[in-house]
Coordinates of C-alpha atoms and ligand atoms in Angstrom, one line a residue:
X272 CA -86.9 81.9 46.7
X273 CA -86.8 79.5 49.7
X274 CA -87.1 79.6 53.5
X275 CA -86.5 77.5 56.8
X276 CA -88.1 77.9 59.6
X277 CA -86.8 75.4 62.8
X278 CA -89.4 75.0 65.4
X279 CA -87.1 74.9 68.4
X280 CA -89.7 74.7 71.2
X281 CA -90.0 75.8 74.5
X282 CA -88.4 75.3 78.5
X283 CA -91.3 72.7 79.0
X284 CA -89.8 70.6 76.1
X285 CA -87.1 69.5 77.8
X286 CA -88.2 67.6 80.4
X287 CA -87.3 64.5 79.4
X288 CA -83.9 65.2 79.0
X289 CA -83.1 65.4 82.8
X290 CA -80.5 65.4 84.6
X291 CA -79.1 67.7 81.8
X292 CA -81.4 70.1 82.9
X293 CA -81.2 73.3 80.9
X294 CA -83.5 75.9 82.9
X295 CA -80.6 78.0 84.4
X296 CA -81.2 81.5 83.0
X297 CA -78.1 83.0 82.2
X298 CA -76.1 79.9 82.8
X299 CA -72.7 79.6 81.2
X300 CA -73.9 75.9 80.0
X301 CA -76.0 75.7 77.4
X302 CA -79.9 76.9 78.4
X303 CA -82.2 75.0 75.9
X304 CA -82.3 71.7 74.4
X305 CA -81.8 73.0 70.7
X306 CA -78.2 74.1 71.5
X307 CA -76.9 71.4 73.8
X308 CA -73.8 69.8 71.9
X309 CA -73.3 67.2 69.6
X310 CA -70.4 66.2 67.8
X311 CA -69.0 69.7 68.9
X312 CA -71.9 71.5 67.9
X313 CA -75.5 72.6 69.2
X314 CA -77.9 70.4 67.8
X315 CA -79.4 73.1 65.5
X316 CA -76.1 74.0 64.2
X317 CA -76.4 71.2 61.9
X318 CA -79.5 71.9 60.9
X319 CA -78.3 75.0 59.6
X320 CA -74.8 72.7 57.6
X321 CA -77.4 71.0 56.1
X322 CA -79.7 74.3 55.1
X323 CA -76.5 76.0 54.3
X324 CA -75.8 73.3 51.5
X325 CA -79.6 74.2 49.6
X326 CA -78.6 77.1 47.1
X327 CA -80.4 79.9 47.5
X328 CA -81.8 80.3 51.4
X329 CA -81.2 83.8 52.1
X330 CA -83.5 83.5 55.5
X331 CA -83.7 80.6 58.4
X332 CA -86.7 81.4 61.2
X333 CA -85.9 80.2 64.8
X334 CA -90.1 80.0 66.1
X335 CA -90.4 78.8 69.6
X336 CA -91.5 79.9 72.9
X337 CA -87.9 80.3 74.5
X338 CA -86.9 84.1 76.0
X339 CA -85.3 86.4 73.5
X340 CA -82.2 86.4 75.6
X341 CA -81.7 82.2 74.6
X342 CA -80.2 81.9 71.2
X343 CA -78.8 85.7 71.0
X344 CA -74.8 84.4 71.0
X345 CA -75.8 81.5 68.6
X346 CA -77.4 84.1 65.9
X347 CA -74.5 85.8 66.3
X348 CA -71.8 83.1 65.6
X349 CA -73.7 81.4 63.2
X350 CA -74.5 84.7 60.9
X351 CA -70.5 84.7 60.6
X352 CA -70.3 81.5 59.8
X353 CA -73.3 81.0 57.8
X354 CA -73.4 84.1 56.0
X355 CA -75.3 83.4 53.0
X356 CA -78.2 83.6 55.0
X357 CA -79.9 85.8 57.9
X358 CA -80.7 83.9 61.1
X359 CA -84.0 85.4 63.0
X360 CA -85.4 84.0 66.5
X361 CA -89.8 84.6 66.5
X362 CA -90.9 84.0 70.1
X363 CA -94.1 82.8 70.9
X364 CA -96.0 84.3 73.7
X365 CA -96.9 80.8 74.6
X366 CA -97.0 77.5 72.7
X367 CA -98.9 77.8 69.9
X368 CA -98.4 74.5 68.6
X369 CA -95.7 73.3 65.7
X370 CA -98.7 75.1 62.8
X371 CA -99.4 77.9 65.9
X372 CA -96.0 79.5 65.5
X373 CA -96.2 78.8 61.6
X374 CA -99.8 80.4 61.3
X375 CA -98.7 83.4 63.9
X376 CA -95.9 84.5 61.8
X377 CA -96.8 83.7 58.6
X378 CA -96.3 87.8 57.3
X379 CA -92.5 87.1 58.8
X380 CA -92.5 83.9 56.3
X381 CA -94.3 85.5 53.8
X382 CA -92.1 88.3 53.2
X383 CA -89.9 88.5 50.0
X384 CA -92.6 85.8 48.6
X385 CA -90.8 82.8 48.8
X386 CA -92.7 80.2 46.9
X387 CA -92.0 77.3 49.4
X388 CA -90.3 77.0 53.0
X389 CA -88.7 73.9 54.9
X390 CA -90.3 72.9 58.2
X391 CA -87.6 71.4 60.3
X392 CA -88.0 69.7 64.2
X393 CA -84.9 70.7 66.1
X394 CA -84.9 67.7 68.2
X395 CA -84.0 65.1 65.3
X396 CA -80.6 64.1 64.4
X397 CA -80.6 63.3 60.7
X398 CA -78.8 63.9 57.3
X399 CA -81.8 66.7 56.3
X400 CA -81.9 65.4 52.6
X401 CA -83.0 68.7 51.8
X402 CA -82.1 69.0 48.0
X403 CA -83.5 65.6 47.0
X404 CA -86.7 66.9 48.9
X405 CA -86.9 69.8 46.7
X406 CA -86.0 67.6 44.2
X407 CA -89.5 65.1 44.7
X408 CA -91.3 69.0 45.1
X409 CA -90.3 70.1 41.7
X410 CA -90.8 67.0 40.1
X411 CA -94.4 66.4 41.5
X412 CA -95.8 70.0 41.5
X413 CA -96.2 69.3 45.2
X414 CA -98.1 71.4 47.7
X415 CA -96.0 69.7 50.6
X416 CA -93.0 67.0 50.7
X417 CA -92.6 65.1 54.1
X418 CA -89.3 63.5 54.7
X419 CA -90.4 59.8 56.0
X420 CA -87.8 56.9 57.3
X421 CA -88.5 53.0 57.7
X422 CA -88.5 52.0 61.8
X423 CA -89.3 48.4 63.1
X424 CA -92.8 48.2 63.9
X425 CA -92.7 48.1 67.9
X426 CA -91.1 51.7 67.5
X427 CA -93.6 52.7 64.6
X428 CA -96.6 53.7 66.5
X429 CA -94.5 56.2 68.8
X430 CA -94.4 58.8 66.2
X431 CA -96.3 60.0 63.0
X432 CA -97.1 57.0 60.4
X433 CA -97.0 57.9 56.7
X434 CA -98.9 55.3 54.4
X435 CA -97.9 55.9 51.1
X436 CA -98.6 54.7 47.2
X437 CA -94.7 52.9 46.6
X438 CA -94.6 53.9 42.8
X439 CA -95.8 57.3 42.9
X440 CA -95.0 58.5 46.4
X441 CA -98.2 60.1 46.9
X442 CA -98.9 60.2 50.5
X443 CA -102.0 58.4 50.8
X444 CA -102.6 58.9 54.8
X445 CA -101.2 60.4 57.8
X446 CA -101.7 59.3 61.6
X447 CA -99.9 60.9 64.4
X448 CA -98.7 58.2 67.1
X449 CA -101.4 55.6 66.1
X450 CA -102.7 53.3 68.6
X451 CA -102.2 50.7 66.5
X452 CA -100.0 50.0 63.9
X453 CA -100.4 51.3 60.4
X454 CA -96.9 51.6 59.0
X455 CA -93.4 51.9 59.4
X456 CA -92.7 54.8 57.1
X457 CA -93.1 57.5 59.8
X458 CA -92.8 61.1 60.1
X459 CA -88.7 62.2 60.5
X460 CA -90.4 65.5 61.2
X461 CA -88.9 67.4 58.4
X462 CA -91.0 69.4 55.5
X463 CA -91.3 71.6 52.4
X464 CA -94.6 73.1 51.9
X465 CA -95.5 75.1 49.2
X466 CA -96.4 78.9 50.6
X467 CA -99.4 79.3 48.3
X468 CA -100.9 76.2 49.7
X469 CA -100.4 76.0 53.1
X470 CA -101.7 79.0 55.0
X471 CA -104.8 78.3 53.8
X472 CA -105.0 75.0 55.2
X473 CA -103.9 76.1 58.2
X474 CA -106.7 78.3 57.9
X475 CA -109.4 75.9 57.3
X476 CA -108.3 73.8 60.4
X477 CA -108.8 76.9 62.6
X478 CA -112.0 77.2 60.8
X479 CA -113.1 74.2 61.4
X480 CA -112.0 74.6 65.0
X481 CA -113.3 77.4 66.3
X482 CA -116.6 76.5 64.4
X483 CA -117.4 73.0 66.4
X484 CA -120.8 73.3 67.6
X485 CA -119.7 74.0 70.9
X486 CA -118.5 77.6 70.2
X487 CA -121.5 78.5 68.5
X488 CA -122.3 81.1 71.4
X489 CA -119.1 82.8 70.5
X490 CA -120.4 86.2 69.4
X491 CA -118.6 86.6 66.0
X492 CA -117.4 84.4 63.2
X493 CA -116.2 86.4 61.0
X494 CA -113.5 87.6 62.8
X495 CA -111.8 84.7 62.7
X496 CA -108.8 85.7 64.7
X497 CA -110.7 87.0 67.6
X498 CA -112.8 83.6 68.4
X499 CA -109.3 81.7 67.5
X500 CA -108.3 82.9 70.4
X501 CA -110.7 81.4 72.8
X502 CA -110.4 79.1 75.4
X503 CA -112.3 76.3 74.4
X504 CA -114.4 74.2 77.2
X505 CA -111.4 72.3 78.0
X506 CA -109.3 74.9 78.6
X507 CA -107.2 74.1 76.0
X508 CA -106.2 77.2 73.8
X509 CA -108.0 76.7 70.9
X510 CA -105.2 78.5 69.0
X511 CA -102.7 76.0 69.5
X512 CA -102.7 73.8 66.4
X513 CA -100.3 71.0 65.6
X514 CA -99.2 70.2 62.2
X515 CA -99.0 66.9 62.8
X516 CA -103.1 66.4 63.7
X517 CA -104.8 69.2 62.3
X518 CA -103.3 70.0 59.1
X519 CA -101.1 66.9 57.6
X520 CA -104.4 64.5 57.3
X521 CA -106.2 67.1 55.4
X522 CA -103.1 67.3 53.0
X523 CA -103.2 63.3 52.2
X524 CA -106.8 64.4 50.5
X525 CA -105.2 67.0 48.3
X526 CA -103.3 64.3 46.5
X527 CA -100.1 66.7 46.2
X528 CA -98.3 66.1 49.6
X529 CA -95.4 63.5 48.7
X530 CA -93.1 61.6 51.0
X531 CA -88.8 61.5 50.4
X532 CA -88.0 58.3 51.8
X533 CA -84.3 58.2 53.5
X534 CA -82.0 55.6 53.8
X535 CA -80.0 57.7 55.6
X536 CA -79.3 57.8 59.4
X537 CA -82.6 59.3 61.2
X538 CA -83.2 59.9 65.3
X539 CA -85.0 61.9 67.4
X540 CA -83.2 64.0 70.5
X541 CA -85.6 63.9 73.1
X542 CA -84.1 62.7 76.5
X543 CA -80.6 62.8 77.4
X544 CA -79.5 59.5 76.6
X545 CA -80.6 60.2 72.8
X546 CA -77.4 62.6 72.7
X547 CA -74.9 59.9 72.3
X548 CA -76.1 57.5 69.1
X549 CA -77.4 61.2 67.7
X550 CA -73.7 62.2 68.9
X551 CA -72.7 59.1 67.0
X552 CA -74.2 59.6 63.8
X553 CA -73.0 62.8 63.3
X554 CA -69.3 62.1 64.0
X555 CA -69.5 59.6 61.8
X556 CA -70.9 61.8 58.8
X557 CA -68.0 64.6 59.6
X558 CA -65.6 61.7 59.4
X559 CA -66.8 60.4 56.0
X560 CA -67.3 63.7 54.8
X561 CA -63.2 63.9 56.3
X562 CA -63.9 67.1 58.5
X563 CA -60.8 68.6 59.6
X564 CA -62.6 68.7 62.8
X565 CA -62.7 65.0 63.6
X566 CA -59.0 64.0 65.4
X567 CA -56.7 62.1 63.1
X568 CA -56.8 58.3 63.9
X569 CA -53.7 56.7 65.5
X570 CA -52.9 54.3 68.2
X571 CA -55.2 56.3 71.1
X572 CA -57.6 57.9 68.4
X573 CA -60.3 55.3 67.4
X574 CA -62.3 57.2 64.8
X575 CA -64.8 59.1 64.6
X576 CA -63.5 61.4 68.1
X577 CA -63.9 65.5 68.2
X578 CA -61.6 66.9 70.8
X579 CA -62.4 70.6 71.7
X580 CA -59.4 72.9 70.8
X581 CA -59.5 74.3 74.3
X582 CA -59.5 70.5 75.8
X583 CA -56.4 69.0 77.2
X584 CA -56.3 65.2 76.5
X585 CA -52.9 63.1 77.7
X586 CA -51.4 61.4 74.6
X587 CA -51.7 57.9 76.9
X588 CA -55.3 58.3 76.2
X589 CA -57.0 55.8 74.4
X590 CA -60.4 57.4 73.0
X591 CA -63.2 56.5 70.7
X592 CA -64.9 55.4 68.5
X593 CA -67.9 58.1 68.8
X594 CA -66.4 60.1 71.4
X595 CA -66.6 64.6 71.8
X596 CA -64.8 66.0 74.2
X597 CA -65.6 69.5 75.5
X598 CA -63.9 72.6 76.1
X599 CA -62.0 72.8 78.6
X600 CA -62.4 69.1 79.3
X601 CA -59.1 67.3 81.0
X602 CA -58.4 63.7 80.3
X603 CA -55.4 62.6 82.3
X604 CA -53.1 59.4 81.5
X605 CA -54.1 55.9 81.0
X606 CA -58.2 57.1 80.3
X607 CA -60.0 54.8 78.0
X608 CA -63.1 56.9 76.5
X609 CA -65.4 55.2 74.4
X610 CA -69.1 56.0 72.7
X611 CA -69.8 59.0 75.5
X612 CA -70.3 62.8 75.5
X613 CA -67.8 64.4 78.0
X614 CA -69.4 68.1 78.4
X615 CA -67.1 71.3 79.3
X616 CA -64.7 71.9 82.1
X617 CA -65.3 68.3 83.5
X618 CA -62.3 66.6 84.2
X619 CA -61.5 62.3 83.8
X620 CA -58.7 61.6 86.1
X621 CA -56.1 58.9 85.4
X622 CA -56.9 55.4 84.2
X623 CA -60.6 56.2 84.3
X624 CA -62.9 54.4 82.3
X625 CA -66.2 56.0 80.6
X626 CA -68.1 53.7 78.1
X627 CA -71.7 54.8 76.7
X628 CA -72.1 57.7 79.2
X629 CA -72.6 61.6 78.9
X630 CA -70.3 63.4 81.8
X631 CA -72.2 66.7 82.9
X632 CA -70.6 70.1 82.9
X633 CA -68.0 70.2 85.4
X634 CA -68.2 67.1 86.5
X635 CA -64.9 65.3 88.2
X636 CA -64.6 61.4 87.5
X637 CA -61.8 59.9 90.1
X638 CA -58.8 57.8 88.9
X639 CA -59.3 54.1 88.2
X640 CA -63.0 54.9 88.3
X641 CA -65.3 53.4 85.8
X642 CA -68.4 55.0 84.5
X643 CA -70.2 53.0 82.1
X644 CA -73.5 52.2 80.2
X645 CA -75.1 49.5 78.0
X646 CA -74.7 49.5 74.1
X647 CA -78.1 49.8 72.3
X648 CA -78.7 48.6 69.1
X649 CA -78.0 50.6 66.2
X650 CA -81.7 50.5 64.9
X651 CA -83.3 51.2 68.4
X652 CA -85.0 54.3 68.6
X653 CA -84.8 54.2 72.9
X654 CA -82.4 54.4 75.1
X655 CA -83.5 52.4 78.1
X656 CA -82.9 48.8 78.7
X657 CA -84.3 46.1 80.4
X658 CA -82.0 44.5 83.0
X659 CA -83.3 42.0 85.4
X660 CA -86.8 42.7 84.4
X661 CA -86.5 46.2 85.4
X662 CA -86.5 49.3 82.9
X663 CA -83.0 51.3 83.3
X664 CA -81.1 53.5 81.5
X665 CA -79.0 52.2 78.7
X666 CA -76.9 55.8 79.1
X667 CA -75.3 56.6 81.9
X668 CA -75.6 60.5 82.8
X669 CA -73.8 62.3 85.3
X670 CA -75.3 65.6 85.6
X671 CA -73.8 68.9 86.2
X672 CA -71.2 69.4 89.0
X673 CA -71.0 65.8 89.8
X674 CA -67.8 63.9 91.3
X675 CA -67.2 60.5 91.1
X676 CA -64.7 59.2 93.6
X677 CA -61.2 57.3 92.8
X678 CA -61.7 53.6 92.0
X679 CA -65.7 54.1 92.2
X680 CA -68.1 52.0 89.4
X681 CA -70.7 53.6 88.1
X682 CA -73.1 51.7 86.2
X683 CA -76.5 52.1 84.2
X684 CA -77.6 55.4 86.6
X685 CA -78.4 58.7 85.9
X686 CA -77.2 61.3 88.5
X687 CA -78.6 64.5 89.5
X688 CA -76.7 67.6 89.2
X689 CA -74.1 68.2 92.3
X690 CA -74.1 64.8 93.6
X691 CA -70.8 62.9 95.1
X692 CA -70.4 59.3 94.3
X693 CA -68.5 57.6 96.7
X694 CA -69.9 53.8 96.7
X695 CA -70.1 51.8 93.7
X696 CA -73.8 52.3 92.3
X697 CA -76.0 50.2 89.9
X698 CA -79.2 50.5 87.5
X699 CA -80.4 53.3 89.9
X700 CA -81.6 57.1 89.7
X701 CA -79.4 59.2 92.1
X702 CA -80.8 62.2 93.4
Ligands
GDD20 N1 -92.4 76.9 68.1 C1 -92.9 75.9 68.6 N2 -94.1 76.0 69.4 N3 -92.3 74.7 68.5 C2 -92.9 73.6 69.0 C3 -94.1 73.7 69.8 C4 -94.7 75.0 69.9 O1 -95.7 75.1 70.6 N4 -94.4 72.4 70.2 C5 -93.5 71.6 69.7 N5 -92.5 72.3 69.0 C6 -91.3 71.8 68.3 C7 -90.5 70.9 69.2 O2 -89.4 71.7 69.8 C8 -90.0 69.9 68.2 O3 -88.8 70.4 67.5 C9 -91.1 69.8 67.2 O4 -91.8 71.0 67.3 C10 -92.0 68.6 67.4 O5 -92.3 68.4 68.7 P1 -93.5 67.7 69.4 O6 -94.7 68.5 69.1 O7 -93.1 67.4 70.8 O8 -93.7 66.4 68.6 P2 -93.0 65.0 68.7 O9 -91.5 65.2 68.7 O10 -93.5 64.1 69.7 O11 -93.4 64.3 67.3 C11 -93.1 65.0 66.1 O12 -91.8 64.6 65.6 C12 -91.6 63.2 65.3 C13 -90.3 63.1 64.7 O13 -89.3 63.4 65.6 C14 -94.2 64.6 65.1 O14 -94.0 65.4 64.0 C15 -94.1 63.1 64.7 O15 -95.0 62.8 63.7 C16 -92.7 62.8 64.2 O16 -92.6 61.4 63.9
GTP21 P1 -60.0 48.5 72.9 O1 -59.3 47.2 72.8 O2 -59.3 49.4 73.8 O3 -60.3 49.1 71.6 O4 -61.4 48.2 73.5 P2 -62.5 47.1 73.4 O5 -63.2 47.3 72.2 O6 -61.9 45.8 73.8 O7 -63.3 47.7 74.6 P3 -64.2 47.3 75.9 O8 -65.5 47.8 75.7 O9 -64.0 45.9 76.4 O10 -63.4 48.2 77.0 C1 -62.9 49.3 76.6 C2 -61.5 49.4 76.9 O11 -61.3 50.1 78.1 C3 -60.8 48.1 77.2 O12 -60.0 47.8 76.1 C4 -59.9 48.2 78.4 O13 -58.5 48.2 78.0 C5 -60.2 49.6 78.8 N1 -60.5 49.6 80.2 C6 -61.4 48.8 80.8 N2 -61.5 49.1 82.0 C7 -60.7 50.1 82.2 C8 -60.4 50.9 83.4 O14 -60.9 50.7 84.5 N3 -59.5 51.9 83.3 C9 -58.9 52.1 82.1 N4 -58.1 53.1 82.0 N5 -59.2 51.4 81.0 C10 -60.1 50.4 81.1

């Protein structure tokens, strides 16, 4: 058999993706980056399409460091809708690291002996090529696949570089977020590892941490697990352990870790801006794939556009391409919606205009008002701009609770939850 595990983080994850600022306990809006929506879903709802479509999962692993309480109603909904597989949530007592939370629960993943388990990020927005993955696995005997996309060079260094042998897909070396450039084949931060194989290198990089000359006074070393859990002279817990720099190095050596290389669309979610191209890819792969989800085209409906059963759009409206609208959302007459997220129970009053912009939960945008971003080119892996030699957003956010008064221009800002607009307002963070 085969697993998944998604490692779906923690509260200090999110950060960067302020104003939409998820740290509300018991909020009615979403509380954690992994279930904020895109394309009228949370973001690791389509992980879970895509693990759905691999015969034979029986078992998907939620690790983070999240309170229990977080993705209860998700587990719920999604065991009736995916039901050929139990969903679990495995919470960290603190970050452990993305091989921390692997290593921790490895008796979880280990149970039922699958021979191999999926690693995926839940802050990515991709097509999780998972068969043809398992595919490469088969084929090569591997002890771990990697799934690896090409990125211009500038944006290269700002994740994990893969160089690998072109014929044979071997991965030949691995470098998280070099300083300098290495190669544009980088890390799309989804795996397979074989079971067999891994824990024990996860092992060996504890080892060989724990065993750096500096913790030589520790009084035992054959309890491993005891001095793992030191604080080193840092401070740093010397149990957190990434995948990324401890472990996927060492694998190059073993010549059997081998990389998929995808054609397909790739990008990570990490601030809020993100959420509209990642928005935008997956609309457009429900509309190729012709989901009855994705609003049937006609003279107001520019493909690909998901309108929330519960959302009341005017038939004047003219929306998309690459536009979800909420539940509960109202769009009133004359609106003109285009490449933007409009989040639940906000309302766009008539003959607004909202290009390349996210509209927080609840938010109120006036009539004749215009809220608008920059595009961003399709292969651009960030979200902010330069204009006038000055870095701004390329996404305009409104955060929650926000109002934006009639006839008012919004333009290139992000805006902090509960704030009224009532003057025109450009390239600027309001708070
Ligand atoms: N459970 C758990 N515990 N999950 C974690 C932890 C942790 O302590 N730390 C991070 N994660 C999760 C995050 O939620 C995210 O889904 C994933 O692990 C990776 O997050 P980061 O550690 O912040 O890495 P990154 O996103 O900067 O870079 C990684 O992803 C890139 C692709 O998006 C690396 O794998 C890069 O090499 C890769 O290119
Ligand atoms: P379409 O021709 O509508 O497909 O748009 P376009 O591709 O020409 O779009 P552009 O980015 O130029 O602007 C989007 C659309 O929004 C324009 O076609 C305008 O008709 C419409 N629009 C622009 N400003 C406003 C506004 O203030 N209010 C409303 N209701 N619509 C506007």
């Amino acid at each position: 058999p085969t697993k998944a595990v998604i490692l779906v983080g923690g509260p200090s994850r999110g950060t960067r993706f302020r104003p939409l600022s998820l740290d509300v306990p018991k909020a009615r809006y979403p509380t954690s980056l992994p279930l904020f929506d895109v394309a009228g879903h949370p973001i690791i709802w389509h992980c879970l399409k895509a693990i759905a479509k691999v015969e034979g999962i029986k078992e998907v692993i939620l690790i983070g460091y999240y309170d229990e309480s977080v993705f209860r109603d998700f587990i719920k909904d999604s065991s009736r809708e995916f039901s050929q597989f139990k969903v679990t949530y495995l919470r960290e007592y603190q970050s452990l690291g993305t091989a921390g939370g692997l290593y921790h629960f490895r008796d979880a993943i280990l149970k039922g002996k699958p021979e191999r388990f999926f690693v995926l990020n839940s802050d990515v927005c991709c097509s999780f090529p998972l068969e043809q993955m398992l595919e490469l696995f088969e084929e090569k005997d591997a002890e771990a696949v990697i799934l690896g996309t090409r990125v211009s060079n500038e944006a290269a260094t700002n994740f994990g570089c893969i160089v690998s042998d072109a014929h044979t897909k071997r991965v030949l070396h691995y470098v998280e977020k070099p300083e300098s450039q290495i190669s544009n084949l980088i890390n799309c931060g989804v795996y397979l590892f074989a079971t067999e194989t891994i824990f024990p290198s996860i092992r060996t990089a504890i080892k060989r941490k724990t065993e750096r000359p500096r913790m030589i006074s520790y009084p035992s070393s054959e309890n491993l697990e005891s001095s793992f859990v030191a604080d080193d002279e840092d401070g740093e817990k010397n149990e957190v352990l990434r995948l990324e720099q401890d472990i996927l190095s060492d694998l190059a050596d073993s010549n059997r870790f081998f990389v998929h290389e995808t054609k397909d669309f790739w990008r990570q979610i990490k601030t809020a801006g993100s959420a509209v191209p990642a928005n935008a890819l997956y609309l457009q792969k429900a509309f190729q794939q012709q989901s009855p989800e994705i609003a049937k085209p006609s003279a107001t409906i520019v493909p690909p556009v998901f309108i929330h059963p519960t959302a009341e759009v005017d038939p004047t409206a003219k929306l998309g391409p690459n536009v979800s609208i909420g539940p509960k959302v109202i769009v009133g007459p004359g609106v003109r919606i285009k490449e933007s997220i409009v989040l639940d129970d906000a309302e766009i009053k008539h003959d607004a205009c909202v290009l390349h912009s996210i509209i927080g939960w609840n938010s109120r945008v006036g009539a004749w008002a215009r809220v608008e971003g920059t595009p961003t080119p399709a292969s651009s892996h960030n979200t902010s701009i330069i204009k006038n030699g000055v870095k701004v957003q390329a996404i305009t956010i409104l955060g929650k609770e926000c109002g934006v008064g009639d006839e008012i221009r919004v333009q290139n800002c992000v805006c902090l939850p509960f704030k009224e607009l009532k003057r025109d307002v450009a390239n600027e963070v309001i708070m």
